[in-house]
PDB file of C-alpha atoms in Angstrom:
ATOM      1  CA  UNK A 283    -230.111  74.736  89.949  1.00  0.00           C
ATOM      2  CA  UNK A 284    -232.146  73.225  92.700  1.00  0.00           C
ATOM      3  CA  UNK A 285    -228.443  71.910  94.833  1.00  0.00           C
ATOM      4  CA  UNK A 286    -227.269  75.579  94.587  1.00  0.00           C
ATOM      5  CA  UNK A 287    -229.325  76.704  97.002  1.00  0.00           C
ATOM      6  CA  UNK A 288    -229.855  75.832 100.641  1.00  0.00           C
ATOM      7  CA  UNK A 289    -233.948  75.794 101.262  1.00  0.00           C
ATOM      8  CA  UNK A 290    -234.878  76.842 104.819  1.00  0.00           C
ATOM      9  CA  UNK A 291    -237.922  75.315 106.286  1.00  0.00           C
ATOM     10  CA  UNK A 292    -241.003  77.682 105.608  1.00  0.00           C
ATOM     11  CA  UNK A 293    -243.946  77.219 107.963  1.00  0.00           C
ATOM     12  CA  UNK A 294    -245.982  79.737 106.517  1.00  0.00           C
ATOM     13  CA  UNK A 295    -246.356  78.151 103.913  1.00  0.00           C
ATOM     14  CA  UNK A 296    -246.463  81.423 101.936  1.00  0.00           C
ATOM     15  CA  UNK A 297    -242.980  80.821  99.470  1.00  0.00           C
ATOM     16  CA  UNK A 298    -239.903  78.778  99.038  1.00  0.00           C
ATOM     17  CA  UNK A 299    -236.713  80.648 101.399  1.00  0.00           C
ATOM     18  CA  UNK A 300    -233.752  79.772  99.698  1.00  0.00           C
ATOM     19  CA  UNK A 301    -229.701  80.909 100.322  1.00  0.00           C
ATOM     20  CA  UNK A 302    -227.111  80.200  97.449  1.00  0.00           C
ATOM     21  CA  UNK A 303    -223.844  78.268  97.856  1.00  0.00           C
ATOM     22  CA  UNK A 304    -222.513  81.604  96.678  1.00  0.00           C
ATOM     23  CA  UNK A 305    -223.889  83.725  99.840  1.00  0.00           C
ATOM     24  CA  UNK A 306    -222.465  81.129 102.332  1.00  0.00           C
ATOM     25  CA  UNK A 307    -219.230  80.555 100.424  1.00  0.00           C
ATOM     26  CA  UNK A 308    -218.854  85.158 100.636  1.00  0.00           C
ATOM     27  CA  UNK A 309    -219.757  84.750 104.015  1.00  0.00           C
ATOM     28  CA  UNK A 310    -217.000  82.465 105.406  1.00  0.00           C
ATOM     29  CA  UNK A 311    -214.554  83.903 102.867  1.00  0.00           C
ATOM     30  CA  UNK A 312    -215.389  87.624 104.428  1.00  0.00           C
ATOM     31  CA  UNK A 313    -215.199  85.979 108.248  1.00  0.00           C
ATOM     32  CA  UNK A 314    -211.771  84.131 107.674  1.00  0.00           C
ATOM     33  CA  UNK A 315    -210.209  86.774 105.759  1.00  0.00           C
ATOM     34  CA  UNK A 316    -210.892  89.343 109.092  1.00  0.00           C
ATOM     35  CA  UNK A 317    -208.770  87.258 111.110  1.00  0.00           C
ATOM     36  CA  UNK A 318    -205.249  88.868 111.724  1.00  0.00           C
ATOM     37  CA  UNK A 319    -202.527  86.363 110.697  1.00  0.00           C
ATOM     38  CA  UNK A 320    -204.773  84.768 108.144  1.00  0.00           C
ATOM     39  CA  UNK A 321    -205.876  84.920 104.484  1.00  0.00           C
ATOM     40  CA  UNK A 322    -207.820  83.128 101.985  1.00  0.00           C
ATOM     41  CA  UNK A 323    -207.426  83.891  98.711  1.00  0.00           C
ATOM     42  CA  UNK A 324    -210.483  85.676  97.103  1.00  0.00           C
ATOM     43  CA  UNK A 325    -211.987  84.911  93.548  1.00  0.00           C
ATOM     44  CA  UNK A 326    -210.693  86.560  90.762  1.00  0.00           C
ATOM     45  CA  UNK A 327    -206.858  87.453  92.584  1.00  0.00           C
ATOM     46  CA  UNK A 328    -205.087  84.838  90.412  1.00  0.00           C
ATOM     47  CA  UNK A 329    -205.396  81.967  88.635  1.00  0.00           C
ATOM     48  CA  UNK A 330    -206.327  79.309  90.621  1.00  0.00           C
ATOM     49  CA  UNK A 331    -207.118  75.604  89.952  1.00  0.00           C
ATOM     50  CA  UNK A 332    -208.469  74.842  93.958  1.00  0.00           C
ATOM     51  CA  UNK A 333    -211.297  76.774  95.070  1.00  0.00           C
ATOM     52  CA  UNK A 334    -210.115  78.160  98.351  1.00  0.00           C
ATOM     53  CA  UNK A 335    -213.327  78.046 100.122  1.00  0.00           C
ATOM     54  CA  UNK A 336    -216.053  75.154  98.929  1.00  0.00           C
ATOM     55  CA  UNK A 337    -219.787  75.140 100.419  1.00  0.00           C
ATOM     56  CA  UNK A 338    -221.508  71.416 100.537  1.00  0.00           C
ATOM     57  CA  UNK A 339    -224.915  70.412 101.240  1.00  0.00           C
ATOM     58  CA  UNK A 340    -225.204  66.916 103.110  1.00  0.00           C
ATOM     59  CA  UNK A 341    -227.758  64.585 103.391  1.00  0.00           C
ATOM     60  CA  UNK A 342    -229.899  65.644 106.658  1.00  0.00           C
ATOM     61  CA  UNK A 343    -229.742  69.728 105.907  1.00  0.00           C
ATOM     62  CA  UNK A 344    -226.299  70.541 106.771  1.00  0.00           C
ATOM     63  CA  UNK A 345    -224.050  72.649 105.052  1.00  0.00           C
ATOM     64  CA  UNK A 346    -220.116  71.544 105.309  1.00  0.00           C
ATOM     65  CA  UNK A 347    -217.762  74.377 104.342  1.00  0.00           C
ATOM     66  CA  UNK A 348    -213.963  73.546 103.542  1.00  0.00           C
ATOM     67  CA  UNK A 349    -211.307  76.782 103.638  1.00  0.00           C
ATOM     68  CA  UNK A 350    -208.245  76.484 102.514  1.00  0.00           C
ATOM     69  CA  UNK A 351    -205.945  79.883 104.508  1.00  0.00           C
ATOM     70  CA  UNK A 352    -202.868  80.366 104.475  1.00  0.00           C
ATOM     71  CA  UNK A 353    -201.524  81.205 108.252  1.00  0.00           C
ATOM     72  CA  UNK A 354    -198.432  83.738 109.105  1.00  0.00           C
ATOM     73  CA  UNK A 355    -195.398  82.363 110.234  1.00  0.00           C
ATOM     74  CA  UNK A 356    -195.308  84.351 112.862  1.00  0.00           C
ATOM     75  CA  UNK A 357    -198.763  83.098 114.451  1.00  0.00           C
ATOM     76  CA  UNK A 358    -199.629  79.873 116.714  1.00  0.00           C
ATOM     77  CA  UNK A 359    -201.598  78.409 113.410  1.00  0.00           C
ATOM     78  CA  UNK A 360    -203.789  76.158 116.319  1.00  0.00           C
ATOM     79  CA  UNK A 361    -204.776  79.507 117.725  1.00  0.00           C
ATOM     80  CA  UNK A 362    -205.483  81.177 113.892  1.00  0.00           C
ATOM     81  CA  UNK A 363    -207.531  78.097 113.055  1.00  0.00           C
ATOM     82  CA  UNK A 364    -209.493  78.436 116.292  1.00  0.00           C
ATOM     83  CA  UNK A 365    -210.431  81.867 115.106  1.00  0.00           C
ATOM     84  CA  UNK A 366    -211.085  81.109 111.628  1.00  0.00           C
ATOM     85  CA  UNK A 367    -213.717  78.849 113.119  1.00  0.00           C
ATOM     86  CA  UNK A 368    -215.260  80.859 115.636  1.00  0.00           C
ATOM     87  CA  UNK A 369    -215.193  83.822 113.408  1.00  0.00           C
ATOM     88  CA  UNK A 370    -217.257  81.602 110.625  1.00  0.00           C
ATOM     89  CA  UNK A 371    -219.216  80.101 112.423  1.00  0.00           C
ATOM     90  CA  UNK A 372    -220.125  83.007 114.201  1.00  0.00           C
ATOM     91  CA  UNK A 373    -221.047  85.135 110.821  1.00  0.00           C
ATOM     92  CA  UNK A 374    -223.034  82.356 109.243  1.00  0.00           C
ATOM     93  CA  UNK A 375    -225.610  82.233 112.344  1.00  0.00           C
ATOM     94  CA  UNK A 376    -225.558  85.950 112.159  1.00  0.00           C
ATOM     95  CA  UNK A 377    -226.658  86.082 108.873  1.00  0.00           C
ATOM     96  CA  UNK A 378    -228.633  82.802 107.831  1.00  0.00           C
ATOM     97  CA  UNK A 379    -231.067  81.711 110.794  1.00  0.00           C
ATOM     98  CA  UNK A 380    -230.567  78.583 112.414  1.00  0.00           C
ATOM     99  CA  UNK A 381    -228.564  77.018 109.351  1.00  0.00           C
ATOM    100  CA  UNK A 382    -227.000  72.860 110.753  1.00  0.00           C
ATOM    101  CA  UNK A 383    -223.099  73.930 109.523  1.00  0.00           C
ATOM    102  CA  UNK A 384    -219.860  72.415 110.329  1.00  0.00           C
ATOM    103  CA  UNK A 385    -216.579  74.329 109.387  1.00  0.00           C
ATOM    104  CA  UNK A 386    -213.256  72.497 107.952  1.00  0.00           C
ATOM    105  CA  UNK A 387    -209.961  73.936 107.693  1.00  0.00           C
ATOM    106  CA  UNK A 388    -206.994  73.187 105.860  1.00  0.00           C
ATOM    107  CA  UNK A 389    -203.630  75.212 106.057  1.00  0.00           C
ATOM    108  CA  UNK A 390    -201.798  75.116 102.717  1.00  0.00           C
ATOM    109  CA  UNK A 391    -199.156  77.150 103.090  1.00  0.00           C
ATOM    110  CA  UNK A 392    -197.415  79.947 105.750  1.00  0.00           C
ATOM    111  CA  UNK A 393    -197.699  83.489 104.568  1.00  0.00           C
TER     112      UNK A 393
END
């Protein structure tokens, strides 16, 4: 499906460069889940109704993903978050060029 994929602009003109929703949603999942005090659950764990992390393409080119972590009780979950982010954001550039992203957070529950 064309909105599963994320089309980078080609001036070459030589193909179509394209990254799934899936990529980018592996991506932030792998990036939150490395930050100590947090966890998202992964796909396939346990049953689960809410998708804990959700890619979006917007009108303009950017891509809006949502994670839903759960933060240790033990950690300052404004510092965790703070991570989360940085850590995302950081792996996305990494890894998919020069990708417009913004990076929501929601903390559902304290591990």
């Amino acid at each position: 499906m064309a909105s599963d994929y994320y089309y980078l602009n080609n001036y070459r003109n030589a193909g179509k460069i394209a990254i799934s929703r899936r990529a980018f949603e592996d991506i932030a999942g792998i990036a939150a889940n490395s930050v100590e005090g947090a966890k998202v659950k992964r796909r396939g764990a346990s049953f689960s109704l809410a998708e804990p992390v959700r890619v979006s393409f917007k009108k303009g080119g950017k891509v809006l993903i949502s994670l839903q972590v759960a933060v240790a009780r033990s950690e300052n979950v404004r510092e965790v978050c703070l991570k989360i982010q940085e850590r995302v954001a950081t792996a996305i550039s990494m890894m998919s060029e020069a990708v417009p992203f913004g990076v929501e957070l929601k903390v559902v529950s304290l591990l």
